[in-house]
mmCIF file of C-alpha atoms and ligand atoms in Angstrom:
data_model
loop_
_atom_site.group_PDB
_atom_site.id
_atom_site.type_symbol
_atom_site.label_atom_id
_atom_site.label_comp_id
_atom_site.label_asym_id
_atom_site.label_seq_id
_atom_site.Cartn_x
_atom_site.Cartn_y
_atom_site.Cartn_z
ATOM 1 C CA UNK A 1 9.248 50.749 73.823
ATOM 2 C CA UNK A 2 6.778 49.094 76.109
ATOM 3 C CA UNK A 3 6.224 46.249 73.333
ATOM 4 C CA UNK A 4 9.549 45.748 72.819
ATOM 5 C CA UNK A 5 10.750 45.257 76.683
ATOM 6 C CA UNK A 6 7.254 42.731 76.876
ATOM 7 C CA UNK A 7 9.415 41.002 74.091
ATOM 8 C CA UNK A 8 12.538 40.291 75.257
ATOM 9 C CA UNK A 9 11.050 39.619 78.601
ATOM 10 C CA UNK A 10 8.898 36.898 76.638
ATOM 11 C CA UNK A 11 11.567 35.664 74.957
ATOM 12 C CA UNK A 12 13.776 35.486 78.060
ATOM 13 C CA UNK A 13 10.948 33.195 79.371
ATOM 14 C CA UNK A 14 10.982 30.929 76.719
ATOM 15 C CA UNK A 15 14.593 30.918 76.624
ATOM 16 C CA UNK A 16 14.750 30.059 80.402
ATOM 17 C CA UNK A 17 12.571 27.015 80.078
ATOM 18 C CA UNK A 18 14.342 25.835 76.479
ATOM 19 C CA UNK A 19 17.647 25.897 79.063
ATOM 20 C CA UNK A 20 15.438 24.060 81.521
ATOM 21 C CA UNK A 21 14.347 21.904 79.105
ATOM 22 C CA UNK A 22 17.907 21.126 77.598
ATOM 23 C CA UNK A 23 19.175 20.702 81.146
ATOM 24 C CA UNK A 24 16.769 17.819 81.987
ATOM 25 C CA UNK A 25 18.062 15.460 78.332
ATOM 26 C CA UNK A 26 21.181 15.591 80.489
ATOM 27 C CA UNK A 27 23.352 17.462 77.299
ATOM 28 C CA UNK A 28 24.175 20.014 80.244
ATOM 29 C CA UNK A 29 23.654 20.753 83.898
ATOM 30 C CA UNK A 30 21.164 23.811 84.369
ATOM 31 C CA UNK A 31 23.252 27.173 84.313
ATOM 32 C CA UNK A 32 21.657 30.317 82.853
ATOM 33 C CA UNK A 33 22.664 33.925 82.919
ATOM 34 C CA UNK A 34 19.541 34.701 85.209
ATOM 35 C CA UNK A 35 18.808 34.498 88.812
ATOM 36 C CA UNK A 36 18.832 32.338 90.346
ATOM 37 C CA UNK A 37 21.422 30.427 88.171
ATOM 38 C CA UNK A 38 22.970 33.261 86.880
ATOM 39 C CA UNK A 39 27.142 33.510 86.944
ATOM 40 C CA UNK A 40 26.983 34.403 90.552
ATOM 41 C CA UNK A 41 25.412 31.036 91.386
ATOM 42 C CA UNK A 42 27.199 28.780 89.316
ATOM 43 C CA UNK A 43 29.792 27.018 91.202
ATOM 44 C CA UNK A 44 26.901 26.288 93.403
ATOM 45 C CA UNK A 45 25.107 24.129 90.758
ATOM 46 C CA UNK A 46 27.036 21.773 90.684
ATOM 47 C CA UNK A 47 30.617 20.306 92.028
ATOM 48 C CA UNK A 48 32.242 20.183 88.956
ATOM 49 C CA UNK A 49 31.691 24.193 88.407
ATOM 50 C CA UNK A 50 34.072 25.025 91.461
ATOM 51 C CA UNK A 51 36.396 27.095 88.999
ATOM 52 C CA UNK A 52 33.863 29.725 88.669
ATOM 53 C CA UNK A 53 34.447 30.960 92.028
ATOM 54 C CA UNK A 54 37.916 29.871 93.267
ATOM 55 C CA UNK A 55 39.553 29.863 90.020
ATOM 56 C CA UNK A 56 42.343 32.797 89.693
ATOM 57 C CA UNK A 57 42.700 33.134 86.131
ATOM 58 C CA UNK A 58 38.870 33.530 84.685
ATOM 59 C CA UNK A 59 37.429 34.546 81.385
ATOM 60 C CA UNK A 60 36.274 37.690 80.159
ATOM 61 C CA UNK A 61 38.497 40.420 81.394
ATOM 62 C CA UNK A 62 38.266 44.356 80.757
ATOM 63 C CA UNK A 63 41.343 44.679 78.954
ATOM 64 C CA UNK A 64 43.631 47.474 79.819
ATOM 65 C CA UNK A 65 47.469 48.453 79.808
ATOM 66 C CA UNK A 66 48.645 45.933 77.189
ATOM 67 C CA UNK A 67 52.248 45.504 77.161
ATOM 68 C CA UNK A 68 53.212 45.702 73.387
ATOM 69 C CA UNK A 69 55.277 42.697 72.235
ATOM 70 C CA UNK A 70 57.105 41.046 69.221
ATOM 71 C CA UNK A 71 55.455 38.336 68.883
ATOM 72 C CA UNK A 72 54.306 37.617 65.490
ATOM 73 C CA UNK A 73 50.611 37.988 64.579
ATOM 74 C CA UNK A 74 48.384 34.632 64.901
ATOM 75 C CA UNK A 75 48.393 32.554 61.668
ATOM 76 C CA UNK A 76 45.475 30.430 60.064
ATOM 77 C CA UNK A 77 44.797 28.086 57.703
ATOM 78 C CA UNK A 78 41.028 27.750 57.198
ATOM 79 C CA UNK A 79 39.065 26.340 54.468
ATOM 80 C CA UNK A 80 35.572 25.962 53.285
ATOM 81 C CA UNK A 81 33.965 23.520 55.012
ATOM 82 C CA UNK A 82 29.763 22.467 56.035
ATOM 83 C CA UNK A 83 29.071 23.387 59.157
ATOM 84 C CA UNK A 84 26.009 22.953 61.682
ATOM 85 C CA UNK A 85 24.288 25.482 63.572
ATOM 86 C CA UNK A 86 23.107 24.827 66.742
ATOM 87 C CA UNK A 87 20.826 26.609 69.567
ATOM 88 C CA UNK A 88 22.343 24.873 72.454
ATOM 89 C CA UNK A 89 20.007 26.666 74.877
ATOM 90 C CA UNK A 90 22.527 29.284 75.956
ATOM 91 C CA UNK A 91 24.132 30.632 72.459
ATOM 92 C CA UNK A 92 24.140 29.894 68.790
ATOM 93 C CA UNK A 93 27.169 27.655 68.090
ATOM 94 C CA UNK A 94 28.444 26.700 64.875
ATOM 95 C CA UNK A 95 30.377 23.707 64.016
ATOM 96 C CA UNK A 96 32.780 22.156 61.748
ATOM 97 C CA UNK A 97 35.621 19.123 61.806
ATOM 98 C CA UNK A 98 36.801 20.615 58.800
ATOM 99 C CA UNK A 99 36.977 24.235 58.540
ATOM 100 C CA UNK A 100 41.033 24.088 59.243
ATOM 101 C CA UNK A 101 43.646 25.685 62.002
ATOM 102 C CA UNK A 102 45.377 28.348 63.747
ATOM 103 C CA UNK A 103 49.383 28.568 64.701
ATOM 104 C CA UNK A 104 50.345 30.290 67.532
ATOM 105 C CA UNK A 105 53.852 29.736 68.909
ATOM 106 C CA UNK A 106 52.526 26.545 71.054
ATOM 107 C CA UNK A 107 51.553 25.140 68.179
ATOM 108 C CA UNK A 108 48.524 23.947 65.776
ATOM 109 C CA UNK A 109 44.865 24.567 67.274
ATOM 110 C CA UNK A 110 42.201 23.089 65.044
ATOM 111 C CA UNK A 111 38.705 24.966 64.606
ATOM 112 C CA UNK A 112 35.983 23.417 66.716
ATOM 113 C CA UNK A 113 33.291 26.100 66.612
ATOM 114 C CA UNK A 114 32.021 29.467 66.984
ATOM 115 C CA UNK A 115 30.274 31.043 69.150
ATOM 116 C CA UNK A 116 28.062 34.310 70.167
ATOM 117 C CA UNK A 117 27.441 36.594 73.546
ATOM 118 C CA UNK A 118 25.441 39.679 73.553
ATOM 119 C CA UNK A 119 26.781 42.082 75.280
ATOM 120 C CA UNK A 120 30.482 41.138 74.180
ATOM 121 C CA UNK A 121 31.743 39.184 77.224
ATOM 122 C CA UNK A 122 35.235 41.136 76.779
ATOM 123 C CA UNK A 123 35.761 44.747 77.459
ATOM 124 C CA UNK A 124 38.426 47.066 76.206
ATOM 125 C CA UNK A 125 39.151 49.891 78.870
ATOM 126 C CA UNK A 126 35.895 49.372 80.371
ATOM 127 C CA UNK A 127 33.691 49.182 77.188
ATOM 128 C CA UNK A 128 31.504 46.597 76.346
ATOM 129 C CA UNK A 129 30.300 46.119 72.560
ATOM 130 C CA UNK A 130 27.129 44.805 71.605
ATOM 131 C CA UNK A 131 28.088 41.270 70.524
ATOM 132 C CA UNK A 132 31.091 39.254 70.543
ATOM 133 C CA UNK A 133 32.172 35.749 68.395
ATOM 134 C CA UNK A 134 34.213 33.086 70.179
ATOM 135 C CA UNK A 135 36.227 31.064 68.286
ATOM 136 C CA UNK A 136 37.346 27.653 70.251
ATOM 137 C CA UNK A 137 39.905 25.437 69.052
ATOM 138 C CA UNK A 138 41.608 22.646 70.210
ATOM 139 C CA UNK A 139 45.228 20.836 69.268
ATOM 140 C CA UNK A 140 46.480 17.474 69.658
ATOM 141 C CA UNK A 141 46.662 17.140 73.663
ATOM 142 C CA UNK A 142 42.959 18.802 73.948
ATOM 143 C CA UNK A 143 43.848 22.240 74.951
ATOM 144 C CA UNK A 144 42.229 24.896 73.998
ATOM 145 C CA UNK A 145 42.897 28.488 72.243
ATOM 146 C CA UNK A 146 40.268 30.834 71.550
ATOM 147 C CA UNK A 147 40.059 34.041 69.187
ATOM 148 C CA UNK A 148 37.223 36.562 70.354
ATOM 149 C CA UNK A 149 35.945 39.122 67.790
ATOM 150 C CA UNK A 150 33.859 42.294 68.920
ATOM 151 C CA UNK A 151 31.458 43.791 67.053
ATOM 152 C CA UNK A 152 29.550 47.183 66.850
ATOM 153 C CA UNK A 153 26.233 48.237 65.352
ATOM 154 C CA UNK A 154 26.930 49.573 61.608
ATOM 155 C CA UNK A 155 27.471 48.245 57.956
ATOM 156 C CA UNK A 156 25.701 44.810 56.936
ATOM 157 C CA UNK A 157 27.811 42.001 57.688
ATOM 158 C CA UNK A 158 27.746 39.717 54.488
ATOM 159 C CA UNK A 159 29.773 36.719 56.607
ATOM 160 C CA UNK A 160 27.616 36.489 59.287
ATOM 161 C CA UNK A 161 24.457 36.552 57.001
ATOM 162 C CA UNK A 162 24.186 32.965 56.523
ATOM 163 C CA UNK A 163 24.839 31.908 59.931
ATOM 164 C CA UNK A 164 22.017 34.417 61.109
ATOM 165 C CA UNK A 165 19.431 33.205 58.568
ATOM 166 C CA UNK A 166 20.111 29.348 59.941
ATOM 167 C CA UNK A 167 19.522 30.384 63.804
ATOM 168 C CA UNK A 168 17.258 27.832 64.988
ATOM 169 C CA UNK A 169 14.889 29.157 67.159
ATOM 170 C CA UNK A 170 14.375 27.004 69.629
ATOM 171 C CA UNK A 171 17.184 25.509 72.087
ATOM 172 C CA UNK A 172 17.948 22.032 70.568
ATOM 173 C CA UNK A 173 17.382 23.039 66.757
ATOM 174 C CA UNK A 174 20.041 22.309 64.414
ATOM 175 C CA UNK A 175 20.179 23.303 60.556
ATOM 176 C CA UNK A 176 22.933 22.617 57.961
ATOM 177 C CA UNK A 177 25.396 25.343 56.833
ATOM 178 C CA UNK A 178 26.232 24.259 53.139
ATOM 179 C CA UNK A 179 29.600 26.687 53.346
ATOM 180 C CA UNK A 180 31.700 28.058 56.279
ATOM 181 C CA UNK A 181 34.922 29.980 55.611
ATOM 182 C CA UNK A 182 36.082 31.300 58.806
ATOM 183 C CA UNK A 183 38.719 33.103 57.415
ATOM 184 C CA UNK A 184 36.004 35.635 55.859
ATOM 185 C CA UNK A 185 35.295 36.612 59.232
ATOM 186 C CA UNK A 186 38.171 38.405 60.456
ATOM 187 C CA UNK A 187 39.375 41.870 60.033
ATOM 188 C CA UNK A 188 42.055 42.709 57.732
ATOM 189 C CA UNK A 189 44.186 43.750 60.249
ATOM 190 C CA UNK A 190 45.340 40.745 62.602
ATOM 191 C CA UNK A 191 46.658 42.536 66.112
ATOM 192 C CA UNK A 192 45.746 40.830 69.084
ATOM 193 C CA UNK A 193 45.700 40.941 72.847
ATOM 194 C CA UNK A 194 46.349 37.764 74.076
ATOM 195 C CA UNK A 195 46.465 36.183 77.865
ATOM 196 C CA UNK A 196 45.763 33.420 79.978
ATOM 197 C CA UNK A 197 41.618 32.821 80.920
ATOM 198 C CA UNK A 198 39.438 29.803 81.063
ATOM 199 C CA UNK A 199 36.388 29.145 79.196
ATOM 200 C CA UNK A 200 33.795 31.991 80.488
ATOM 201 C CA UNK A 201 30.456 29.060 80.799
ATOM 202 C CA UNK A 202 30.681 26.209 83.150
ATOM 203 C CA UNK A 203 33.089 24.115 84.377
ATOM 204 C CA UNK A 204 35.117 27.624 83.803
ATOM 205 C CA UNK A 205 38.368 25.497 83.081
ATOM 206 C CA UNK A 206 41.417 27.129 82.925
ATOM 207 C CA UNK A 207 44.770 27.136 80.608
ATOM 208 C CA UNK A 208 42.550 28.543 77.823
ATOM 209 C CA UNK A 209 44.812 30.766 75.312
ATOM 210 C CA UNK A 210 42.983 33.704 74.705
ATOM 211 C CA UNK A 211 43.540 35.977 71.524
ATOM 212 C CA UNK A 212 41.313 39.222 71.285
ATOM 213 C CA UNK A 213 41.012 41.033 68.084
ATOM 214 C CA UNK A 214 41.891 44.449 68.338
ATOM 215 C CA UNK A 215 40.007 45.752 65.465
ATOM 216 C CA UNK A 216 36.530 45.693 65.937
ATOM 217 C CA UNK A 217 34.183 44.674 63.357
ATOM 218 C CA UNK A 218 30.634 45.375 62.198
ATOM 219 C CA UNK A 219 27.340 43.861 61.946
ATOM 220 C CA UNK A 220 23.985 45.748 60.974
ATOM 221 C CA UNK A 221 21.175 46.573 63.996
ATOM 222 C CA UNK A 222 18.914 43.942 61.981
ATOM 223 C CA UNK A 223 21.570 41.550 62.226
ATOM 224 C CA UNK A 224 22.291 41.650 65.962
ATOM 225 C CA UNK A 225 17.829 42.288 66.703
ATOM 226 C CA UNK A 226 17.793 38.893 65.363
ATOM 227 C CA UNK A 227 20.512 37.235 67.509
ATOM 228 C CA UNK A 228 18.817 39.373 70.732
ATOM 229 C CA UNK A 229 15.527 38.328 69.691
ATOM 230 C CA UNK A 230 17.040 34.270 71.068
ATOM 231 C CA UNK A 231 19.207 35.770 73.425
ATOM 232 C CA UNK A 232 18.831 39.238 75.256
ATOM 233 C CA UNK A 233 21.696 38.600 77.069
ATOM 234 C CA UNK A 234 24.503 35.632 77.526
ATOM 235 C CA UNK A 235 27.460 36.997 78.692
ATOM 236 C CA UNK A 236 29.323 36.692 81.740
ATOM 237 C CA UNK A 237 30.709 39.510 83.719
ATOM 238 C CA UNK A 238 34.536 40.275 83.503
ATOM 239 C CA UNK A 239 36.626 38.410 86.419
ATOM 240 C CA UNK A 240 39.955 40.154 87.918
ATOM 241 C CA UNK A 241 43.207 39.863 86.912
ATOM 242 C CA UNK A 242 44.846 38.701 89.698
ATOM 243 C CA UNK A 243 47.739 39.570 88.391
ATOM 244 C CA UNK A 244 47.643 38.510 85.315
ATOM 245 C CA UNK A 245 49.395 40.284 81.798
ATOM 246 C CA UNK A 246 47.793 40.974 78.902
ATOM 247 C CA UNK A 247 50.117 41.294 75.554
ATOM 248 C CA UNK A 248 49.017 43.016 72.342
ATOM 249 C CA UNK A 249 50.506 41.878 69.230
ATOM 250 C CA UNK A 250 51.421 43.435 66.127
HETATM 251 ZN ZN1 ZN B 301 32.009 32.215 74.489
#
């Protein structure tokens, strides 16, 4: 037990100064999900980060009382496509200008890339699962829609696999993903709860379409060790409502 808490502490370290290290090429300004530039702090790093305190509709939320609606399920139309996988010095993000689309009602959302926060960033009715996928995408006039996934400790998860094997370890790596189907990732069974949030890292901008799979997926303990073993923990705290509603689909 002792080794192990020496090893994510160790690894938090290095983390820290990767972040640090990333901050000072100028790719991003130096936010961290530690103290003293932990989520708390963050609209004080900087005056573009503002949202992250005064905004009133924020990303994650514990979701709770969904009001059930008609509204048809999302709709995608993915394909195979390379990717890259990147250790950006806060997550492992995966990329692809090819890997096709989503429909929702508004309209078509193209795939930009995925994403991973351990804890998962969104609750359901107060519970927090152990890791949780973000997938952003963008249309036409550059706003954005994104689809989280939860997952819990259990069965091997075959999709995943090849993204965890590329995880560069150190913030700034980058390897080549011969094959992404994004499709392969979701759950068979496509209800949602969706609602208006704003992208949970800095600047925290808002007008971000949020669609949470209800269905919760799996991943093996090896699987998510390995993404812990980069990042103990990435994820920012749930921010209120403020009167906000949150509809689940299907
Ligand atoms: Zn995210």
């Amino acid at each position: 037990m002792k080794k192990q808490l020496l090893g994510s502490a160790i690894t938090l370290i290095i983390s820290c100064l990767c972040s640090t290290a990333w901050a000072a090429t100028g790719t991003t300004a130096a936010w961290s999900y530690t103290a003293p530039t932990d989520p708390e702090n963050w609209s004080e790093l900087n005056s573009e980060y503002e949202l992250c305190t005064s905004g009133k509709a924020q990303s994650p939320i514990d979701i709770r009382d969904a009001v059930k609606t008609e509204v048809a399920p999302l709709t995608f139309t993915y394909r195979p496509s390379t990717a890259t996988v990147l250790n950006n010095g806060h997550t492992i993000q995966v990329s692809s200008v090819d890997a096709g689309s989503i429909t929702l009602a508004s309209g078509d959302y193209a795939f930009v890339q995925m994403h991973f926060h351990t804890p998962s960033e969104e609750k359901i009715k107060g519970r927090a699962y152990p890791l949780n996928a973000h997938l952003v995408h963008r249309n036409t006039a550059g706003e954005l829609a994104v689809i989280a996934l939860l997952f819990e400790e259990g069965a091997h998860n075959p999709t995943l696999e090849p993204i965890m094997a590329a995880m560069p370890k150190e913030a700034g790596g980058i390897a080549l993903l011969d094959t992404l189907n994004v499709a392969n990732i979701f759950p068979a069974i496509r209800s949602t709860y969706s609602y208006s949030g704003s992208l949970t890292t800095p600047p925290c901008a808002e007008d971000v379409r949020w669609h949470v799979f209800s269905t919760v997926m799996q991943l093996s303990p090896a699987q998510l060790q390995a993404f812990q073993a980069l990042y103990p923990m990435n994820a920012r705290p749930v921010q209120p409502l403020n009167g906000r509603s949150v509809q689940v689909s299907g």
